[in-house]
């Protein structure tokens, strides 16, 4: 058994080395970033602020936005930042976006390799163009938009495929308004997490952030109060402790997503179990840096 575990660790290490090599080859030409302050201490969780541009932007508008981000000043050293762009603009980001903001995709195929999967993009293909992160399980994809939505099993499969390919994953979960109102928020979140817990090894979780996004707050202007969000985040962490391990629960980052913006980020990020945000609308504006600086 020890030999198998050593082999697995070796393969994971090799995959990470290849990821770092690919990303390094692409990012060395990007503009330099800058930081301020101190990184998270030993045992502390680094904040993760992810921007989800969804299906928005043009070459012209996003080039201007990237320029604004590049000139926005230092990023706190205890914050990791990523932008998940539409696939057709990933090259724009890996060429022009400051190097201290990682680039990510918004979805990937469930297929581990290329082949006869018209319209799909594999996790390894995203990795090959410089992506570090991918969003899996966003509520818009779970629900569907003029097409069948992605169920819990499919989201979990995509999560595992992405991790095995070397990407890090923001794994989105969350309840609808009626589920919040009838008191089944954690039942919904647990149902979305359970298939992932079955598929993932404990070491896989080092490259997963859980993005809690109450569906009723996405793009609506409604936001859970800091106290409401903290309560759910604490419950999610407790679920992970009981169904994965206490070590993973302590280390895993849980982002809040649901109309987080500069005006409310500070109060949300001050909560002990909120480790960042997955930001929609505000990530398409200069306000994104107000969210990032909300940790200060």
PDB file of N, CA and C in Angstrom, residues 215-296:
ATOM      1  N   UNK A 215     -28.056  30.765  -5.348  1.00  0.00           N
ATOM      2  CA  UNK A 215     -28.541  31.073  -6.699  1.00  0.00           C
ATOM      3  C   UNK A 215     -29.394  32.334  -6.703  1.00  0.00           C
ATOM      4  N   UNK A 216     -30.148  32.541  -5.640  1.00  0.00           N
ATOM      5  CA  UNK A 216     -31.042  33.697  -5.576  1.00  0.00           C
ATOM      6  C   UNK A 216     -30.296  35.022  -5.482  1.00  0.00           C
ATOM      7  N   UNK A 217     -28.987  34.956  -5.225  1.00  0.00           N
ATOM      8  CA  UNK A 217     -28.210  36.189  -5.089  1.00  0.00           C
ATOM      9  C   UNK A 217     -27.305  36.456  -6.286  1.00  0.00           C
ATOM     10  N   UNK A 218     -27.291  35.546  -7.263  1.00  0.00           N
ATOM     11  CA  UNK A 218     -26.386  35.709  -8.404  1.00  0.00           C
ATOM     12  C   UNK A 218     -26.997  36.658  -9.422  1.00  0.00           C
ATOM     13  N   UNK A 219     -26.356  37.795  -9.610  1.00  0.00           N
ATOM     14  CA  UNK A 219     -26.801  38.748 -10.618  1.00  0.00           C
ATOM     15  C   UNK A 219     -28.105  39.451 -10.306  1.00  0.00           C
ATOM     16  N   UNK A 220     -28.607  39.280  -9.095  1.00  0.00           N
ATOM     17  CA  UNK A 220     -29.893  39.884  -8.733  1.00  0.00           C
ATOM     18  C   UNK A 220     -29.734  41.170  -7.941  1.00  0.00           C
ATOM     19  N   UNK A 221     -28.529  41.406  -7.442  1.00  0.00           N
ATOM     20  CA  UNK A 221     -28.320  42.533  -6.542  1.00  0.00           C
ATOM     21  C   UNK A 221     -28.596  42.170  -5.097  1.00  0.00           C
ATOM     22  N   UNK A 222     -29.259  41.030  -4.883  1.00  0.00           N
ATOM     23  CA  UNK A 222     -29.484  40.536  -3.523  1.00  0.00           C
ATOM     24  C   UNK A 222     -28.214  39.864  -3.027  1.00  0.00           C
ATOM     25  N   UNK A 223     -27.928  40.014  -1.757  1.00  0.00           N
ATOM     26  CA  UNK A 223     -26.746  39.410  -1.176  1.00  0.00           C
ATOM     27  C   UNK A 223     -27.098  38.849   0.188  1.00  0.00           C
ATOM     28  N   UNK A 224     -26.591  37.668   0.480  1.00  0.00           N
ATOM     29  CA  UNK A 224     -26.740  37.148   1.834  1.00  0.00           C
ATOM     30  C   UNK A 224     -26.026  38.085   2.793  1.00  0.00           C
ATOM     31  N   UNK A 225     -26.589  38.298   3.963  1.00  0.00           N
ATOM     32  CA  UNK A 225     -25.878  39.096   4.958  1.00  0.00           C
ATOM     33  C   UNK A 225     -24.595  38.360   5.322  1.00  0.00           C
ATOM     34  N   UNK A 226     -23.595  39.079   5.829  1.00  0.00           N
ATOM     35  CA  UNK A 226     -22.378  38.386   6.259  1.00  0.00           C
ATOM     36  C   UNK A 226     -22.666  37.265   7.248  1.00  0.00           C
ATOM     37  N   UNK A 227     -23.629  37.476   8.118  1.00  0.00           N
ATOM     38  CA  UNK A 227     -23.968  36.455   9.110  1.00  0.00           C
ATOM     39  C   UNK A 227     -24.598  35.224   8.454  1.00  0.00           C
ATOM     40  N   UNK A 228     -25.493  35.438   7.487  1.00  0.00           N
ATOM     41  CA  UNK A 228     -26.105  34.324   6.758  1.00  0.00           C
ATOM     42  C   UNK A 228     -25.046  33.537   5.992  1.00  0.00           C
ATOM     43  N   UNK A 229     -24.178  34.264   5.305  1.00  0.00           N
ATOM     44  CA  UNK A 229     -23.135  33.604   4.515  1.00  0.00           C
ATOM     45  C   UNK A 229     -22.192  32.821   5.417  1.00  0.00           C
ATOM     46  N   UNK A 230     -21.792  33.419   6.531  1.00  0.00           N
ATOM     47  CA  UNK A 230     -20.897  32.737   7.463  1.00  0.00           C
ATOM     48  C   UNK A 230     -21.525  31.451   7.999  1.00  0.00           C
ATOM     49  N   UNK A 231     -22.796  31.506   8.321  1.00  0.00           N
ATOM     50  CA  UNK A 231     -23.477  30.321   8.850  1.00  0.00           C
ATOM     51  C   UNK A 231     -23.421  29.166   7.849  1.00  0.00           C
ATOM     52  N   UNK A 232     -23.682  29.479   6.577  1.00  0.00           N
ATOM     53  CA  UNK A 232     -23.659  28.429   5.566  1.00  0.00           C
ATOM     54  C   UNK A 232     -22.240  27.941   5.310  1.00  0.00           C
ATOM     55  N   UNK A 233     -21.286  28.857   5.254  1.00  0.00           N
ATOM     56  CA  UNK A 233     -19.890  28.460   5.058  1.00  0.00           C
ATOM     57  C   UNK A 233     -19.422  27.546   6.192  1.00  0.00           C
ATOM     58  N   UNK A 234     -19.777  27.882   7.418  1.00  0.00           N
ATOM     59  CA  UNK A 234     -19.392  27.043   8.555  1.00  0.00           C
ATOM     60  C   UNK A 234     -20.030  25.659   8.445  1.00  0.00           C
ATOM     61  N   UNK A 235     -21.276  25.606   7.976  1.00  0.00           N
ATOM     62  CA  UNK A 235     -21.954  24.320   7.811  1.00  0.00           C
ATOM     63  C   UNK A 235     -21.293  23.490   6.715  1.00  0.00           C
ATOM     64  N   UNK A 236     -20.874  24.149   5.640  1.00  0.00           N
ATOM     65  CA  UNK A 236     -20.171  23.437   4.566  1.00  0.00           C
ATOM     66  C   UNK A 236     -18.851  22.873   5.089  1.00  0.00           C
ATOM     67  N   UNK A 237     -18.130  23.673   5.850  1.00  0.00           N
ATOM     68  CA  UNK A 237     -16.851  23.205   6.396  1.00  0.00           C
ATOM     69  C   UNK A 237     -17.072  22.013   7.339  1.00  0.00           C
ATOM     70  N   UNK A 238     -18.139  22.079   8.111  1.00  0.00           N
ATOM     71  CA  UNK A 238     -18.471  20.973   9.005  1.00  0.00           C
ATOM     72  C   UNK A 238     -18.805  19.713   8.203  1.00  0.00           C
ATOM     73  N   UNK A 239     -19.533  19.879   7.108  1.00  0.00           N
ATOM     74  CA  UNK A 239     -19.863  18.738   6.250  1.00  0.00           C
ATOM     75  C   UNK A 239     -18.593  18.111   5.689  1.00  0.00           C
ATOM     76  N   UNK A 240     -17.667  18.934   5.242  1.00  0.00           N
ATOM     77  CA  UNK A 240     -16.408  18.415   4.698  1.00  0.00           C
ATOM     78  C   UNK A 240     -15.641  17.657   5.785  1.00  0.00           C
ATOM     79  N   UNK A 241     -15.641  18.175   7.000  1.00  0.00           N
ATOM     80  CA  UNK A 241     -14.953  17.491   8.093  1.00  0.00           C
ATOM     81  C   UNK A 241     -15.540  16.111   8.336  1.00  0.00           C
ATOM     82  N   UNK A 242     -16.850  16.019   8.243  1.00  0.00           N
ATOM     83  CA  UNK A 242     -17.528  14.751   8.533  1.00  0.00           C
ATOM     84  C   UNK A 242     -17.475  13.768   7.369  1.00  0.00           C
ATOM     85  N   UNK A 243     -17.378  14.286   6.137  1.00  0.00           N
ATOM     86  CA  UNK A 243     -17.492  13.412   4.966  1.00  0.00           C
ATOM     87  C   UNK A 243     -16.200  13.272   4.164  1.00  0.00           C
ATOM     88  N   UNK A 244     -15.205  14.097   4.451  1.00  0.00           N
ATOM     89  CA  UNK A 244     -13.901  13.964   3.800  1.00  0.00           C
ATOM     90  C   UNK A 244     -12.850  13.755   4.888  1.00  0.00           C
ATOM     91  N   UNK A 245     -12.451  14.833   5.548  1.00  0.00           N
ATOM     92  CA  UNK A 245     -11.542  14.721   6.693  1.00  0.00           C
ATOM     93  C   UNK A 245     -11.451  16.073   7.388  1.00  0.00           C
ATOM     94  N   UNK A 246     -11.034  16.036   8.642  1.00  0.00           N
ATOM     95  CA  UNK A 246     -10.873  17.277   9.398  1.00  0.00           C
ATOM     96  C   UNK A 246      -9.760  18.133   8.799  1.00  0.00           C
ATOM     97  N   UNK A 247      -8.705  17.490   8.301  1.00  0.00           N
ATOM     98  CA  UNK A 247      -7.589  18.239   7.721  1.00  0.00           C
ATOM     99  C   UNK A 247      -8.022  18.983   6.461  1.00  0.00           C
ATOM    100  N   UNK A 248      -8.788  18.302   5.610  1.00  0.00           N
ATOM    101  CA  UNK A 248      -9.275  18.961   4.392  1.00  0.00           C
ATOM    102  C   UNK A 248     -10.209  20.099   4.760  1.00  0.00           C
ATOM    103  N   UNK A 249     -11.082  19.881   5.729  1.00  0.00           N
ATOM    104  CA  UNK A 249     -12.025  20.928   6.136  1.00  0.00           C
ATOM    105  C   UNK A 249     -11.290  22.170   6.636  1.00  0.00           C
ATOM    106  N   UNK A 250     -10.214  21.976   7.343  1.00  0.00           N
ATOM    107  CA  UNK A 250      -9.448  23.113   7.868  1.00  0.00           C
ATOM    108  C   UNK A 250      -8.750  23.882   6.751  1.00  0.00           C
ATOM    109  N   UNK A 251      -8.306  23.144   5.717  1.00  0.00           N
ATOM    110  CA  UNK A 251      -7.488  23.759   4.673  1.00  0.00           C
ATOM    111  C   UNK A 251      -8.278  24.283   3.486  1.00  0.00           C
ATOM    112  N   UNK A 252      -9.426  23.677   3.188  1.00  0.00           N
ATOM    113  CA  UNK A 252     -10.127  24.030   1.950  1.00  0.00           C
ATOM    114  C   UNK A 252     -10.666  25.457   2.017  1.00  0.00           C
ATOM    115  N   UNK A 253     -10.508  26.159   0.910  1.00  0.00           N
ATOM    116  CA  UNK A 253     -11.017  27.523   0.839  1.00  0.00           C
ATOM    117  C   UNK A 253     -12.457  27.510   0.345  1.00  0.00           C
ATOM    118  N   UNK A 254     -13.300  28.280   1.010  1.00  0.00           N
ATOM    119  CA  UNK A 254     -14.709  28.373   0.634  1.00  0.00           C
ATOM    120  C   UNK A 254     -14.986  29.826   0.246  1.00  0.00           C
ATOM    121  N   UNK A 255     -15.231  30.035  -1.030  1.00  0.00           N
ATOM    122  CA  UNK A 255     -15.513  31.376  -1.547  1.00  0.00           C
ATOM    123  C   UNK A 255     -17.005  31.673  -1.428  1.00  0.00           C
ATOM    124  N   UNK A 256     -17.316  32.951  -1.334  1.00  0.00           N
ATOM    125  CA  UNK A 256     -18.714  33.372  -1.415  1.00  0.00           C
ATOM    126  C   UNK A 256     -18.944  34.009  -2.777  1.00  0.00           C
ATOM    127  N   UNK A 257     -20.022  33.625  -3.432  1.00  0.00           N
ATOM    128  CA  UNK A 257     -20.392  34.235  -4.702  1.00  0.00           C
ATOM    129  C   UNK A 257     -21.873  34.567  -4.684  1.00  0.00           C
ATOM    130  N   UNK A 258     -22.216  35.754  -4.947  1.00  0.00           N
ATOM    131  CA  UNK A 258     -23.616  36.155  -4.934  1.00  0.00           C
ATOM    132  C   UNK A 258     -23.690  37.656  -4.779  1.00  0.00           C
ATOM    133  N   UNK A 259     -23.390  38.369  -5.867  1.00  0.00           N
ATOM    134  CA  UNK A 259     -23.412  39.841  -5.864  1.00  0.00           C
ATOM    135  C   UNK A 259     -22.435  40.432  -4.868  1.00  0.00           C
ATOM    136  N   UNK A 260     -21.257  39.778  -4.708  1.00  0.00           N
ATOM    137  CA  UNK A 260     -20.193  40.421  -3.942  1.00  0.00           C
ATOM    138  C   UNK A 260     -19.590  41.531  -4.785  1.00  0.00           C
ATOM    139  N   UNK A 261     -19.381  42.664  -4.171  1.00  0.00           N
ATOM    140  CA  UNK A 261     -18.790  43.814  -4.845  1.00  0.00           C
ATOM    141  C   UNK A 261     -18.007  44.624  -3.826  1.00  0.00           C
ATOM    142  N   UNK A 262     -17.380  45.698  -4.302  1.00  0.00           N
ATOM    143  CA  UNK A 262     -16.540  46.487  -3.416  1.00  0.00           C
ATOM    144  C   UNK A 262     -17.260  46.981  -2.177  1.00  0.00           C
ATOM    145  N   UNK A 263     -18.542  47.315  -2.327  1.00  0.00           N
ATOM    146  CA  UNK A 263     -19.296  47.910  -1.226  1.00  0.00           C
ATOM    147  C   UNK A 263     -19.563  46.936  -0.082  1.00  0.00           C
ATOM    148  N   UNK A 264     -19.606  45.627  -0.374  1.00  0.00           N
ATOM    149  CA  UNK A 264     -19.916  44.669   0.703  1.00  0.00           C
ATOM    150  C   UNK A 264     -18.803  43.658   0.953  1.00  0.00           C
ATOM    151  N   UNK A 265     -17.740  43.711   0.154  1.00  0.00           N
ATOM    152  CA  UNK A 265     -16.693  42.691   0.250  1.00  0.00           C
ATOM    153  C   UNK A 265     -16.022  42.662   1.617  1.00  0.00           C
ATOM    154  N   UNK A 266     -15.737  43.820   2.171  1.00  0.00           N
ATOM    155  CA  UNK A 266     -14.984  43.869   3.428  1.00  0.00           C
ATOM    156  C   UNK A 266     -15.712  43.125   4.542  1.00  0.00           C
ATOM    157  N   UNK A 267     -17.010  43.363   4.685  1.00  0.00           N
ATOM    158  CA  UNK A 267     -17.771  42.711   5.745  1.00  0.00           C
ATOM    159  C   UNK A 267     -17.901  41.210   5.511  1.00  0.00           C
ATOM    160  N   UNK A 268     -18.074  40.807   4.244  1.00  0.00           N
ATOM    161  CA  UNK A 268     -18.163  39.382   3.942  1.00  0.00           C
ATOM    162  C   UNK A 268     -16.832  38.685   4.182  1.00  0.00           C
ATOM    163  N   UNK A 269     -15.743  39.292   3.729  1.00  0.00           N
ATOM    164  CA  UNK A 269     -14.428  38.667   3.842  1.00  0.00           C
ATOM    165  C   UNK A 269     -13.892  38.667   5.269  1.00  0.00           C
ATOM    166  N   UNK A 270     -14.513  39.426   6.138  1.00  0.00           N
ATOM    167  CA  UNK A 270     -14.097  39.447   7.545  1.00  0.00           C
ATOM    168  C   UNK A 270     -14.599  38.225   8.305  1.00  0.00           C
ATOM    169  N   UNK A 271     -15.521  37.473   7.712  1.00  0.00           N
ATOM    170  CA  UNK A 271     -16.081  36.301   8.390  1.00  0.00           C
ATOM    171  C   UNK A 271     -15.057  35.161   8.412  1.00  0.00           C
ATOM    172  N   UNK A 272     -14.986  34.413   9.494  1.00  0.00           N
ATOM    173  CA  UNK A 272     -13.905  33.428   9.660  1.00  0.00           C
ATOM    174  C   UNK A 272     -13.909  32.278   8.664  1.00  0.00           C
ATOM    175  N   UNK A 273     -15.062  31.947   8.085  1.00  0.00           N
ATOM    176  CA  UNK A 273     -15.117  30.822   7.153  1.00  0.00           C
ATOM    177  C   UNK A 273     -15.317  31.251   5.710  1.00  0.00           C
ATOM    178  N   UNK A 274     -15.219  32.552   5.449  1.00  0.00           N
ATOM    179  CA  UNK A 274     -15.308  33.050   4.071  1.00  0.00           C
ATOM    180  C   UNK A 274     -13.894  33.374   3.603  1.00  0.00           C
ATOM    181  N   UNK A 275     -13.423  32.610   2.630  1.00  0.00           N
ATOM    182  CA  UNK A 275     -12.019  32.671   2.224  1.00  0.00           C
ATOM    183  C   UNK A 275     -11.820  33.321   0.865  1.00  0.00           C
ATOM    184  N   UNK A 276     -12.787  34.116   0.447  1.00  0.00           N
ATOM    185  CA  UNK A 276     -12.658  34.773  -0.841  1.00  0.00           C
ATOM    186  C   UNK A 276     -14.002  34.896  -1.516  1.00  0.00           C
ATOM    187  N   UNK A 277     -13.969  35.130  -2.811  1.00  0.00           N
ATOM    188  CA  UNK A 277     -15.217  35.317  -3.542  1.00  0.00           C
ATOM    189  C   UNK A 277     -15.089  34.844  -4.973  1.00  0.00           C
ATOM    190  N   UNK A 278     -16.206  34.477  -5.551  1.00  0.00           N
ATOM    191  CA  UNK A 278     -16.305  34.233  -6.994  1.00  0.00           C
ATOM    192  C   UNK A 278     -17.205  35.332  -7.525  1.00  0.00           C
ATOM    193  N   UNK A 279     -16.606  36.257  -8.245  1.00  0.00           N
ATOM    194  CA  UNK A 279     -17.226  37.537  -8.554  1.00  0.00           C
ATOM    195  C   UNK A 279     -17.689  37.578 -10.006  1.00  0.00           C
ATOM    196  N   UNK A 280     -18.940  37.938 -10.212  1.00  0.00           N
ATOM    197  CA  UNK A 280     -19.483  38.058 -11.553  1.00  0.00           C
ATOM    198  C   UNK A 280     -19.388  39.475 -12.080  1.00  0.00           C
ATOM    199  N   UNK A 281     -20.477  40.233 -11.946  1.00  0.00           N
ATOM    200  CA  UNK A 281     -20.560  41.564 -12.538  1.00  0.00           C
ATOM    201  C   UNK A 281     -19.423  42.495 -12.166  1.00  0.00           C
ATOM    202  N   UNK A 282     -19.028  42.501 -10.897  1.00  0.00           N
ATOM    203  CA  UNK A 282     -17.975  43.426 -10.447  1.00  0.00           C
ATOM    204  C   UNK A 282     -16.620  43.095 -11.062  1.00  0.00           C
ATOM    205  N   UNK A 283     -16.436  41.849 -11.558  1.00  0.00           N
ATOM    206  CA  UNK A 283     -15.145  41.491 -12.149  1.00  0.00           C
ATOM    207  C   UNK A 283     -14.977  42.079 -13.538  1.00  0.00           C
ATOM    208  N   UNK A 284     -16.040  42.655 -14.081  1.00  0.00           N
ATOM    209  CA  UNK A 284     -15.975  43.317 -15.382  1.00  0.00           C
ATOM    210  C   UNK A 284     -15.807  44.820 -15.248  1.00  0.00           C
ATOM    211  N   UNK A 285     -15.487  45.245 -14.030  1.00  0.00           N
ATOM    212  CA  UNK A 285     -15.331  46.669 -13.729  1.00  0.00           C
ATOM    213  C   UNK A 285     -14.091  46.878 -12.871  1.00  0.00           C
ATOM    214  N   UNK A 286     -13.696  48.133 -12.755  1.00  0.00           N
ATOM    215  CA  UNK A 286     -12.577  48.468 -11.877  1.00  0.00           C
ATOM    216  C   UNK A 286     -12.886  48.099 -10.429  1.00  0.00           C
ATOM    217  N   UNK A 287     -14.172  47.966 -10.100  1.00  0.00           N
ATOM    218  CA  UNK A 287     -14.590  47.612  -8.743  1.00  0.00           C
ATOM    219  C   UNK A 287     -14.018  46.267  -8.296  1.00  0.00           C
ATOM    220  N   UNK A 288     -13.578  45.442  -9.244  1.00  0.00           N
ATOM    221  CA  UNK A 288     -12.990  44.146  -8.900  1.00  0.00           C
ATOM    222  C   UNK A 288     -11.832  44.326  -7.923  1.00  0.00           C
ATOM    223  N   UNK A 289     -11.061  45.377  -8.117  1.00  0.00           N
ATOM    224  CA  UNK A 289      -9.921  45.604  -7.210  1.00  0.00           C
ATOM    225  C   UNK A 289     -10.374  46.104  -5.840  1.00  0.00           C
ATOM    226  N   UNK A 290     -11.550  46.693  -5.759  1.00  0.00           N
ATOM    227  CA  UNK A 290     -12.094  47.030  -4.442  1.00  0.00           C
ATOM    228  C   UNK A 290     -12.448  45.769  -3.675  1.00  0.00           C
ATOM    229  N   UNK A 291     -12.905  44.744  -4.395  1.00  0.00           N
ATOM    230  CA  UNK A 291     -13.165  43.453  -3.764  1.00  0.00           C
ATOM    231  C   UNK A 291     -11.851  42.840  -3.282  1.00  0.00           C
ATOM    232  N   UNK A 292     -10.858  42.828  -4.150  1.00  0.00           N
ATOM    233  CA  UNK A 292      -9.542  42.271  -3.798  1.00  0.00           C
ATOM    234  C   UNK A 292      -8.991  42.958  -2.553  1.00  0.00           C
ATOM    235  N   UNK A 293      -9.100  44.268  -2.512  1.00  0.00           N
ATOM    236  CA  UNK A 293      -8.562  45.031  -1.388  1.00  0.00           C
ATOM    237  C   UNK A 293      -9.460  45.001  -0.175  1.00  0.00           C
ATOM    238  N   UNK A 294     -10.606  44.317  -0.292  1.00  0.00           N
ATOM    239  CA  UNK A 294     -11.493  44.172   0.846  1.00  0.00           C
ATOM    240  C   UNK A 294     -10.920  43.336   1.980  1.00  0.00           C
ATOM    241  N   UNK A 295      -9.828  42.620   1.701  1.00  0.00           N
ATOM    242  CA  UNK A 295      -9.192  41.822   2.758  1.00  0.00           C
ATOM    243  C   UNK A 295      -8.343  42.680   3.679  1.00  0.00           C
ATOM    244  N   UNK A 296      -8.024  43.895   3.246  1.00  0.00           N
ATOM    245  CA  UNK A 296      -7.132  44.763   4.041  1.00  0.00           C
ATOM    246  C   UNK A 296      -7.836  45.343   5.258  1.00  0.00           C
TER     247      UNK A 296
END
